[in-house]
CSV table of N, CA, C and O in Angstrom, one decimal:
chain,number,residue,atom,x,y,z
R,233,UNK,N,-83.9,217.3,98.4
R,233,UNK,CA,-84.4,215.9,98.6
R,233,UNK,C,-83.9,215.1,97.4
R,233,UNK,O,-84.0,215.5,96.2
R,234,UNK,N,-83.3,213.9,97.7
R,234,UNK,CA,-82.8,213.0,96.7
R,234,UNK,C,-83.9,212.2,96.1
R,234,UNK,O,-84.8,211.8,96.7
R,235,UNK,N,-83.7,211.9,94.8
R,235,UNK,CA,-84.7,211.0,94.1
R,235,UNK,C,-84.6,209.6,94.7
R,235,UNK,O,-83.6,209.2,95.2
R,236,UNK,N,-85.7,208.9,94.6
R,236,UNK,CA,-85.7,207.5,95.0
R,236,UNK,C,-84.8,206.6,94.2
R,236,UNK,O,-84.7,206.8,93.0
R,237,UNK,N,-84.0,205.7,94.8
R,237,UNK,CA,-83.1,204.9,94.1
R,237,UNK,C,-83.8,203.9,93.3
R,237,UNK,O,-84.8,203.2,93.7
R,238,UNK,N,-83.4,203.8,92.0
R,238,UNK,CA,-84.0,202.8,91.2
R,238,UNK,C,-83.1,201.5,91.3
R,238,UNK,O,-82.0,201.5,91.8
R,239,UNK,N,-83.6,200.4,90.7
R,239,UNK,CA,-82.8,199.2,90.8
R,239,UNK,C,-81.5,199.3,90.0
R,239,UNK,O,-80.5,198.8,90.4
R,240,UNK,N,-81.6,200.1,88.9
R,240,UNK,CA,-80.3,200.3,88.1
R,240,UNK,C,-79.3,201.1,88.8
R,240,UNK,O,-78.1,200.8,88.8
R,241,UNK,N,-79.8,202.1,89.5
R,241,UNK,CA,-78.9,203.0,90.3
R,241,UNK,C,-78.3,202.2,91.4
R,241,UNK,O,-77.1,202.3,91.7
R,242,UNK,N,-79.0,201.3,92.1
R,242,UNK,CA,-78.5,200.5,93.2
R,242,UNK,C,-77.5,199.5,92.6
R,242,UNK,O,-76.4,199.3,93.3
R,243,UNK,N,-77.7,199.0,91.5
R,243,UNK,CA,-76.8,198.1,90.8
R,243,UNK,C,-75.4,198.8,90.6
R,243,UNK,O,-74.4,198.2,90.8
R,244,UNK,N,-75.5,200.0,90.1
R,244,UNK,CA,-74.3,200.8,89.8
R,244,UNK,C,-73.6,201.1,91.1
R,244,UNK,O,-72.3,201.0,91.1
R,245,UNK,N,-74.3,201.5,92.1
R,245,UNK,CA,-73.6,201.8,93.4
R,245,UNK,C,-73.0,200.5,93.9
R,245,UNK,O,-71.8,200.6,94.4
R,246,UNK,N,-73.6,199.4,93.9
R,246,UNK,CA,-73.0,198.1,94.3
R,246,UNK,C,-71.8,197.8,93.6
R,246,UNK,O,-70.8,197.3,94.1
R,247,UNK,N,-71.8,198.0,92.2
R,247,UNK,CA,-70.6,197.8,91.4
R,247,UNK,C,-69.4,198.6,91.9
R,247,UNK,O,-68.3,198.1,92.1
R,248,UNK,N,-69.6,199.9,92.1
R,248,UNK,CA,-68.6,200.8,92.5
R,248,UNK,C,-68.1,200.4,93.9
R,248,UNK,O,-66.9,200.4,94.2
R,249,UNK,N,-69.0,200.0,94.8
R,249,UNK,CA,-68.6,199.6,96.1
R,249,UNK,C,-67.7,198.4,96.1
R,249,UNK,O,-66.7,198.3,96.8
R,250,UNK,N,-68.1,197.4,95.3
R,250,UNK,CA,-67.4,196.1,95.3
R,250,UNK,C,-66.0,196.2,94.5
R,250,UNK,O,-65.2,195.4,94.6
R,251,UNK,N,-65.9,197.3,93.7
R,251,UNK,CA,-64.7,197.4,92.8
R,251,UNK,C,-63.8,198.6,93.1
R,251,UNK,O,-62.9,198.9,92.4
R,252,UNK,N,-64.1,199.3,94.2
R,252,UNK,CA,-63.4,200.5,94.5
R,252,UNK,C,-61.9,200.3,94.8
R,252,UNK,O,-61.1,201.2,94.5
R,253,UNK,N,-61.5,199.1,95.2
R,253,UNK,CA,-60.0,198.9,95.4
R,253,UNK,C,-59.3,198.8,94.0
R,253,UNK,O,-58.1,199.0,94.0
R,254,UNK,N,-60.0,198.5,93.0
R,254,UNK,CA,-59.4,198.5,91.6
R,254,UNK,C,-59.4,199.8,90.9
R,254,UNK,O,-59.0,199.9,89.8
R,255,UNK,N,-59.9,200.8,91.6
R,255,UNK,CA,-60.1,202.2,90.9
R,255,UNK,C,-59.1,203.2,91.5
R,255,UNK,O,-59.4,204.4,91.5
R,256,UNK,N,-58.0,202.8,92.0
R,256,UNK,CA,-57.0,203.7,92.5
R,256,UNK,C,-56.1,204.2,91.4
R,256,UNK,O,-54.9,203.9,91.3
R,257,UNK,N,-56.7,205.0,90.5
R,257,UNK,CA,-56.0,205.5,89.4
R,257,UNK,C,-54.7,206.3,89.6
R,257,UNK,O,-53.7,206.1,88.9
R,258,UNK,N,-54.7,207.1,90.7
R,258,UNK,CA,-53.4,207.8,91.0
R,258,UNK,C,-52.3,206.9,91.3
R,258,UNK,O,-51.2,207.1,90.8
R,259,UNK,N,-52.6,205.8,92.0
R,259,UNK,CA,-51.6,204.8,92.3
R,259,UNK,C,-51.1,204.1,91.1
R,259,UNK,O,-49.9,203.9,90.8
R,260,UNK,N,-52.0,203.7,90.2
R,260,UNK,CA,-51.6,203.1,88.9
R,260,UNK,C,-50.8,203.9,88.1
R,260,UNK,O,-49.8,203.5,87.5
R,261,UNK,N,-51.1,205.2,88.0
R,261,UNK,CA,-50.2,206.2,87.2
R,261,UNK,C,-48.8,206.3,87.9
R,261,UNK,O,-47.8,206.3,87.2
R,262,UNK,N,-48.8,206.3,89.2
R,262,UNK,CA,-47.5,206.4,89.9
R,262,UNK,C,-46.6,205.2,89.6
R,262,UNK,O,-45.4,205.4,89.5
R,263,UNK,N,-47.2,204.1,89.6
R,263,UNK,CA,-46.3,202.9,89.4
R,263,UNK,C,-46.1,202.6,87.9
R,263,UNK,O,-45.5,201.6,87.5
R,264,UNK,N,-46.6,203.5,87.0
R,264,UNK,CA,-46.4,203.3,85.6
R,264,UNK,C,-47.2,202.2,84.9
R,264,UNK,O,-46.7,201.5,84.1
R,265,UNK,N,-48.5,202.1,85.4
R,265,UNK,CA,-49.3,201.0,84.8
R,265,UNK,C,-49.7,201.2,83.4
R,265,UNK,O,-50.2,200.3,82.8
R,266,UNK,N,-49.4,202.4,82.8
R,266,UNK,CA,-49.7,202.6,81.4
R,266,UNK,C,-51.2,203.1,81.2
R,266,UNK,O,-51.7,203.8,82.0
R,267,UNK,N,-51.8,202.6,80.2
R,267,UNK,CA,-53.1,203.1,79.8
R,267,UNK,C,-54.1,202.6,80.9
R,267,UNK,O,-54.1,201.4,81.3
R,268,UNK,N,-55.0,203.5,81.3
R,268,UNK,CA,-56.1,203.1,82.2
R,268,UNK,C,-57.4,203.3,81.6
R,268,UNK,O,-57.7,204.4,81.0
R,269,UNK,N,-58.3,202.3,81.6
R,269,UNK,CA,-59.6,202.5,81.0
R,269,UNK,C,-59.8,201.4,80.0
R,269,UNK,O,-58.9,200.7,79.6
R,270,UNK,N,-61.0,201.3,79.5
R,270,UNK,CA,-61.4,200.3,78.5
R,270,UNK,C,-61.2,200.7,77.1
R,270,UNK,O,-61.2,199.8,76.2
R,271,UNK,N,-60.9,201.9,76.8
R,271,UNK,CA,-60.7,202.4,75.4
R,271,UNK,C,-59.6,201.7,74.7
R,271,UNK,O,-59.8,201.3,73.6
R,272,UNK,N,-58.5,201.5,75.4
R,272,UNK,CA,-57.4,200.8,74.7
R,272,UNK,C,-57.7,199.4,74.4
R,272,UNK,O,-57.3,198.8,73.4
R,273,UNK,N,-58.4,198.7,75.3
R,273,UNK,CA,-58.8,197.3,75.1
R,273,UNK,C,-59.8,197.2,74.0
R,273,UNK,O,-59.7,196.3,73.1
R,274,UNK,N,-60.8,198.1,73.9
R,274,UNK,CA,-61.7,198.1,72.8
R,274,UNK,C,-61.1,198.4,71.5
R,274,UNK,O,-61.4,197.7,70.5
R,275,UNK,N,-60.1,199.2,71.5
R,275,UNK,CA,-59.4,199.5,70.2
R,275,UNK,C,-58.5,198.3,69.8
R,275,UNK,O,-58.5,198.0,68.6
R,276,UNK,N,-57.9,197.7,70.8
R,276,UNK,CA,-57.1,196.5,70.5
R,276,UNK,C,-58.0,195.4,69.9
R,276,UNK,O,-57.6,194.6,69.1
R,277,UNK,N,-59.2,195.3,70.4
R,277,UNK,CA,-60.1,194.3,70.0
R,277,UNK,C,-60.4,194.4,68.5
R,277,UNK,O,-60.4,193.5,67.7
R,278,UNK,N,-60.5,195.7,68.0
R,278,UNK,CA,-60.7,195.9,66.6
R,278,UNK,C,-59.5,195.6,65.8
R,278,UNK,O,-59.6,195.0,64.7
R,279,UNK,N,-58.3,196.0,66.3
R,279,UNK,CA,-57.1,195.9,65.4
R,279,UNK,C,-56.5,194.5,65.5
R,279,UNK,O,-55.9,194.0,64.6
R,280,UNK,N,-56.6,193.9,66.7
R,280,UNK,CA,-56.0,192.6,66.9
R,280,UNK,C,-56.9,191.4,66.5
R,280,UNK,O,-56.6,190.5,65.7
R,281,UNK,N,-58.2,191.5,66.9
R,281,UNK,CA,-59.1,190.4,66.7
R,281,UNK,C,-59.9,190.5,65.4
R,281,UNK,O,-59.7,189.7,64.5
R,282,UNK,N,-60.7,191.6,65.3
R,282,UNK,CA,-61.6,191.7,64.2
R,282,UNK,C,-60.9,191.8,62.9
R,282,UNK,O,-61.3,191.2,61.9
R,283,UNK,N,-59.9,192.6,62.8
R,283,UNK,CA,-59.2,192.8,61.6
R,283,UNK,C,-58.7,191.5,60.9
R,283,UNK,O,-58.7,191.4,59.7
R,284,UNK,N,-58.3,190.6,61.7
R,284,UNK,CA,-57.8,189.3,61.2
R,284,UNK,C,-58.8,188.2,61.1
R,284,UNK,O,-58.9,187.5,60.1
R,285,UNK,N,-59.7,188.1,62.1
R,285,UNK,CA,-60.6,187.0,62.2
R,285,UNK,C,-61.9,187.2,61.5
R,285,UNK,O,-62.6,186.2,61.2
R,286,UNK,N,-62.2,188.4,61.1
R,286,UNK,CA,-63.5,188.7,60.5
R,286,UNK,C,-63.4,189.0,59.0
R,286,UNK,O,-64.3,189.8,58.5
R,287,UNK,N,-62.4,188.5,58.4
R,287,UNK,CA,-62.3,188.8,56.9
R,287,UNK,C,-63.3,188.0,56.2
R,287,UNK,O,-63.8,187.0,56.6
R,288,UNK,N,-63.6,188.5,55.0
R,288,UNK,CA,-64.7,187.8,54.2
R,288,UNK,C,-64.4,186.3,53.9
R,288,UNK,O,-63.3,186.0,53.5
R,289,UNK,N,-65.3,185.5,54.2
R,289,UNK,CA,-65.3,184.1,53.9
R,289,UNK,C,-64.5,183.2,54.9
R,289,UNK,O,-64.3,182.0,54.6
R,290,UNK,N,-64.0,183.8,55.9
R,290,UNK,CA,-63.2,183.0,56.9
R,290,UNK,C,-64.1,182.3,57.9
R,290,UNK,O,-65.1,182.9,58.4
R,291,UNK,N,-63.7,181.1,58.2
R,291,UNK,CA,-64.3,180.4,59.3
R,291,UNK,C,-63.2,179.9,60.2
R,291,UNK,O,-62.2,179.4,59.7
R,292,UNK,N,-63.4,179.9,61.5
R,292,UNK,CA,-62.4,179.5,62.5
R,292,UNK,C,-62.9,178.5,63.5
R,292,UNK,O,-64.0,178.7,64.0
R,293,UNK,N,-62.1,177.5,63.8
R,293,UNK,CA,-62.4,176.7,64.9
R,293,UNK,C,-62.0,177.5,66.1
R,293,UNK,O,-61.2,178.5,66.0
R,294,UNK,N,-62.5,177.1,67.3
R,294,UNK,CA,-62.1,177.8,68.5
R,294,UNK,C,-60.6,177.8,68.7
R,294,UNK,O,-59.9,178.8,69.0
R,295,UNK,N,-60.0,176.6,68.5
R,295,UNK,CA,-58.5,176.4,68.7
R,295,UNK,C,-57.7,177.2,67.7
R,295,UNK,O,-56.7,177.8,68.0
R,296,UNK,N,-58.2,177.2,66.4
R,296,UNK,CA,-57.5,177.9,65.4
R,296,UNK,C,-57.6,179.4,65.6
R,296,UNK,O,-56.6,180.1,65.4
R,297,UNK,N,-58.7,179.9,66.1
R,297,UNK,CA,-58.8,181.3,66.3
R,297,UNK,C,-57.9,181.7,67.5
R,297,UNK,O,-57.3,182.8,67.5
R,298,UNK,N,-57.9,180.9,68.5
R,298,UNK,CA,-57.0,181.2,69.7
R,298,UNK,C,-55.6,181.2,69.3
R,298,UNK,O,-54.8,182.1,69.7
R,299,UNK,N,-55.1,180.3,68.5
R,299,UNK,CA,-53.7,180.3,68.0
R,299,UNK,C,-53.4,181.5,67.2
R,299,UNK,O,-52.3,182.1,67.3
R,300,UNK,N,-54.4,181.9,66.3
R,300,UNK,CA,-54.1,183.1,65.5
R,300,UNK,C,-54.0,184.3,66.4
R,300,UNK,O,-53.2,185.2,66.2
R,301,UNK,N,-54.9,184.4,67.4
R,301,UNK,CA,-54.8,185.5,68.4
R,301,UNK,C,-53.5,185.6,69.1
R,301,UNK,O,-52.9,186.7,69.3
R,302,UNK,N,-52.9,184.4,69.5
R,302,UNK,CA,-51.6,184.4,70.1
R,302,UNK,C,-50.6,185.0,69.2
R,302,UNK,O,-49.7,185.8,69.6
R,303,UNK,N,-50.6,184.7,67.9
R,303,UNK,CA,-49.7,185.2,67.0
R,303,UNK,C,-49.9,186.7,66.7
R,303,UNK,O,-48.9,187.5,66.7
R,304,UNK,N,-51.1,187.1,66.6
R,304,UNK,CA,-51.4,188.6,66.4
R,304,UNK,C,-50.9,189.4,67.6
R,304,UNK,O,-50.3,190.5,67.4
R,305,UNK,N,-51.1,188.9,68.8
R,305,UNK,CA,-50.7,189.7,70.0
R,305,UNK,C,-49.2,189.7,70.1
R,305,UNK,O,-48.6,190.7,70.4
R,306,UNK,N,-48.5,188.6,69.7
R,306,UNK,CA,-47.1,188.6,69.7
R,306,UNK,C,-46.5,189.6,68.7
R,306,UNK,O,-45.6,190.3,69.0
R,307,UNK,N,-47.1,189.7,67.6
R,307,UNK,CA,-46.7,190.6,66.5
R,307,UNK,C,-46.9,192.1,67.0
R,307,UNK,O,-46.1,192.9,66.9
R,308,UNK,N,-48.1,192.3,67.6
R,308,UNK,CA,-48.4,193.7,68.0
R,308,UNK,C,-47.5,194.1,69.2
R,308,UNK,O,-47.3,195.3,69.4
R,309,UNK,N,-47.1,193.2,70.0
R,309,UNK,CA,-46.1,193.5,71.1
R,309,UNK,C,-44.7,193.5,70.6
R,309,UNK,O,-43.8,193.6,71.5
R,310,UNK,N,-44.5,193.5,69.3
R,310,UNK,CA,-43.2,193.5,68.7
R,310,UNK,C,-42.2,192.5,69.3
R,310,UNK,O,-41.1,192.7,69.5
R,311,UNK,N,-42.8,191.3,69.4
R,311,UNK,CA,-42.0,190.1,69.9
R,311,UNK,C,-42.0,189.0,68.8
R,311,UNK,O,-41.8,187.8,69.2
R,312,UNK,N,-42.1,189.4,67.6
R,312,UNK,CA,-42.2,188.4,66.5
R,312,UNK,C,-40.9,187.5,66.4
R,312,UNK,O,-40.9,186.4,66.0
R,313,UNK,N,-39.8,188.2,66.8
R,313,UNK,CA,-38.5,187.4,66.7
R,313,UNK,C,-38.5,186.2,67.6
R,313,UNK,O,-37.9,185.2,67.2
R,314,UNK,N,-39.3,186.2,68.7
R,314,UNK,CA,-39.4,185.0,69.5
R,314,UNK,C,-40.1,183.9,68.8
R,314,UNK,O,-39.7,182.7,68.9
R,315,UNK,N,-41.1,184.2,68.0
R,315,UNK,CA,-41.8,183.2,67.2
R,315,UNK,C,-40.8,182.6,66.1
R,315,UNK,O,-40.7,181.4,65.9
R,316,UNK,N,-40.0,183.5,65.5
R,316,UNK,CA,-39.1,183.0,64.5
R,316,UNK,C,-38.1,182.1,65.1
R,316,UNK,O,-37.8,181.0,64.5
R,317,UNK,N,-37.5,182.5,66.2
R,317,UNK,CA,-36.5,181.6,66.9
R,317,UNK,C,-37.1,180.3,67.3
R,317,UNK,O,-36.4,179.3,67.2
R,318,UNK,N,-38.3,180.3,67.9
R,318,UNK,CA,-38.9,179.1,68.3
R,318,UNK,C,-39.2,178.2,67.1
R,318,UNK,O,-38.9,177.0,67.2
R,319,UNK,N,-39.6,178.7,66.0
R,319,UNK,CA,-39.9,178.0,64.8
R,319,UNK,C,-38.6,177.3,64.3
R,319,UNK,O,-38.5,176.2,63.9
R,320,UNK,N,-37.5,178.1,64.3
R,320,UNK,CA,-36.2,177.6,63.8
R,320,UNK,C,-35.7,176.4,64.7
R,320,UNK,O,-35.3,175.4,64.2
R,321,UNK,N,-35.9,176.6,66.0
R,321,UNK,CA,-35.4,175.6,66.9
R,321,UNK,C,-36.2,174.3,66.7
R,321,UNK,O,-35.7,173.2,66.7
R,322,UNK,N,-37.5,174.4,66.6
R,322,UNK,CA,-38.4,173.2,66.4
R,322,UNK,C,-38.1,172.6,65.1
R,322,UNK,O,-38.1,171.4,65.0
R,323,UNK,N,-37.8,173.4,64.0
R,323,UNK,CA,-37.5,172.8,62.7
R,323,UNK,C,-36.3,172.0,62.8
R,323,UNK,O,-36.2,170.9,62.3
R,324,UNK,N,-35.2,172.6,63.4
R,324,UNK,CA,-33.9,171.8,63.5
R,324,UNK,C,-34.1,170.6,64.3
R,324,UNK,O,-33.6,169.5,64.0
R,325,UNK,N,-34.8,170.7,65.4
R,325,UNK,CA,-35.1,169.5,66.3
R,325,UNK,C,-35.8,168.4,65.6
R,325,UNK,O,-35.4,167.2,65.7
R,326,UNK,N,-36.8,168.7,64.8
R,326,UNK,CA,-37.6,167.7,64.1
R,326,UNK,C,-36.9,167.2,62.8
R,326,UNK,O,-37.2,166.1,62.4
R,327,UNK,N,-36.0,168.0,62.3
R,327,UNK,CA,-35.3,167.6,61.1
R,327,UNK,C,-34.2,166.5,61.4
R,327,UNK,O,-33.7,165.8,60.6
R,328,UNK,N,-33.7,166.5,62.7
R,328,UNK,CA,-32.6,165.6,63.1
R,328,UNK,C,-33.1,164.2,63.2
R,328,UNK,O,-34.1,163.8,63.2
């Protein structure tokens, strides 16, 4: 005999039912989707976001924090040379 469903159990069942199309992990591995799961995202949050934005004494506007995150993600993705080239181009354009 199965135990009676609680509200929490029904909520979890509903979640799985509504998201089962997103849980085709064998397919994702086959197409080379990379890391699967929230662990990589949670780790990135610590290294990309918190490490830079939560240093002692810092205060950020929403816009300033978003711009800093763009730069951090670009650096972590090893695409910093794009920022350097864009900066050079804008400098030359504005200097003329």
